[in-house]
C-alpha cells in the first residue's frame, strides 16, 4: 500500500492515491441523464436512452475494480475519452439516419447524456479532452486530499453542492412533470 500523496504507476499511466483524480461527480450521473432525457421527451425510449447514456461511461468501473485491480484512474479508459464518443457518433448517427431512423432520437439522447457525463466528470475528475494529442486528464478544479478517504474529500467539498442541485432538479422534474417539460 502506498503512502497518501504518492503516485502509483500502472500500465504507462499514473493514479494518485491521495484522492485527486477521483470522479468529479459521484452520484449525479443518473439524475443528470434523466434531466438530459427530459429535455427531449417525457417518457419512452428517448428518456430511457438518456438515462442509460448518463451512466454508460462508468461501465468501466466493472473492469477497474474486478479485473484491473485499480491499476490506474478509470478516466483513462476509452469510455471516458470524448474522441471515442465523437467518432462513434460520426459513424452511428448517419447509419441510423439511413437505415433505422426511428432509433435516431434515442441514440442522440444517449450520446447527449454521455457528453453531459463527461462534462460533469471534467469538473473535478479529469477527462482527456485533448486526446489523441495529449493523454493528460484536464480538470476545471482539483479537490484537495484533506481526509483519509477520497469520498469524504468530495462530499465535504463545495463541488458536491452541484450534485445536490442535480438531484434536486431531477426529483423536481420527476414529481412536477408539467412544470419541467411540456413536450411529448
Short mmCIF file of N, CA and C in Angstrom, two decimals, residues 31 34-35 38-39 42 166-181:
data_model
loop_
_atom_site.label_atom_id
_atom_site.label_comp_id
_atom_site.label_asym_id
_atom_site.label_seq_id
_atom_site.Cartn_x
_atom_site.Cartn_y
_atom_site.Cartn_z
N UNK A 31 -29.21 11.04 -12.34
CA UNK A 31 -30.19 12.12 -12.47
C UNK A 31 -29.85 13.11 -13.58
N UNK A 34 -31.22 11.61 -16.61
CA UNK A 34 -32.68 11.79 -16.59
C UNK A 34 -33.06 13.20 -17.04
N UNK A 35 -32.37 14.20 -16.50
CA UNK A 35 -32.66 15.58 -16.90
C UNK A 35 -32.38 15.81 -18.38
N UNK A 38 -35.24 14.29 -20.22
CA UNK A 38 -36.48 15.05 -20.06
C UNK A 38 -36.51 16.29 -20.93
N UNK A 39 -35.35 16.78 -21.35
CA UNK A 39 -35.37 17.92 -22.27
C UNK A 39 -35.77 17.47 -23.67
N UNK A 42 -40.85 13.13 -22.49
CA UNK A 42 -41.39 12.90 -21.15
C UNK A 42 -41.21 11.46 -20.70
N UNK A 166 -28.24 18.87 -8.87
CA UNK A 166 -28.67 17.99 -9.96
C UNK A 166 -29.75 17.03 -9.46
N UNK A 167 -29.52 16.44 -8.29
CA UNK A 167 -30.53 15.54 -7.71
C UNK A 167 -31.84 16.29 -7.44
N UNK A 168 -31.75 17.49 -6.91
CA UNK A 168 -32.96 18.27 -6.62
C UNK A 168 -33.72 18.58 -7.90
N UNK A 169 -33.01 18.98 -8.95
CA UNK A 169 -33.66 19.28 -10.23
C UNK A 169 -34.31 18.03 -10.82
N UNK A 170 -33.63 16.90 -10.74
CA UNK A 170 -34.19 15.66 -11.28
C UNK A 170 -35.43 15.23 -10.50
N UNK A 171 -35.37 15.34 -9.18
CA UNK A 171 -36.55 14.99 -8.38
C UNK A 171 -37.70 15.94 -8.66
N UNK A 172 -37.39 17.22 -8.84
CA UNK A 172 -38.42 18.18 -9.20
C UNK A 172 -39.05 17.80 -10.54
N UNK A 173 -38.23 17.49 -11.51
CA UNK A 173 -38.74 17.12 -12.84
C UNK A 173 -39.56 15.84 -12.78
N UNK A 174 -39.17 14.91 -11.93
CA UNK A 174 -39.89 13.66 -11.79
C UNK A 174 -41.27 13.86 -11.17
N UNK A 175 -41.34 14.68 -10.14
CA UNK A 175 -42.59 14.85 -9.41
C UNK A 175 -43.43 16.04 -9.84
N UNK A 176 -42.89 16.89 -10.70
CA UNK A 176 -43.61 18.04 -11.25
C UNK A 176 -43.41 18.07 -12.77
N UNK A 177 -43.83 17.03 -13.48
CA UNK A 177 -43.51 16.93 -14.91
C UNK A 177 -44.09 18.05 -15.76
N UNK A 178 -45.24 18.56 -15.43
CA UNK A 178 -45.86 19.60 -16.26
C UNK A 178 -45.07 20.90 -16.20
N UNK A 179 -44.41 21.19 -15.09
CA UNK A 179 -43.67 22.44 -14.98
C UNK A 179 -42.27 22.33 -15.55
N UNK A 180 -41.80 21.10 -15.78
CA UNK A 180 -40.44 20.94 -16.30
C UNK A 180 -40.40 20.91 -17.81
N UNK A 181 -41.28 20.10 -18.41
CA UNK A 181 -41.24 19.94 -19.88
C UNK A 181 -42.67 19.71 -20.37
#
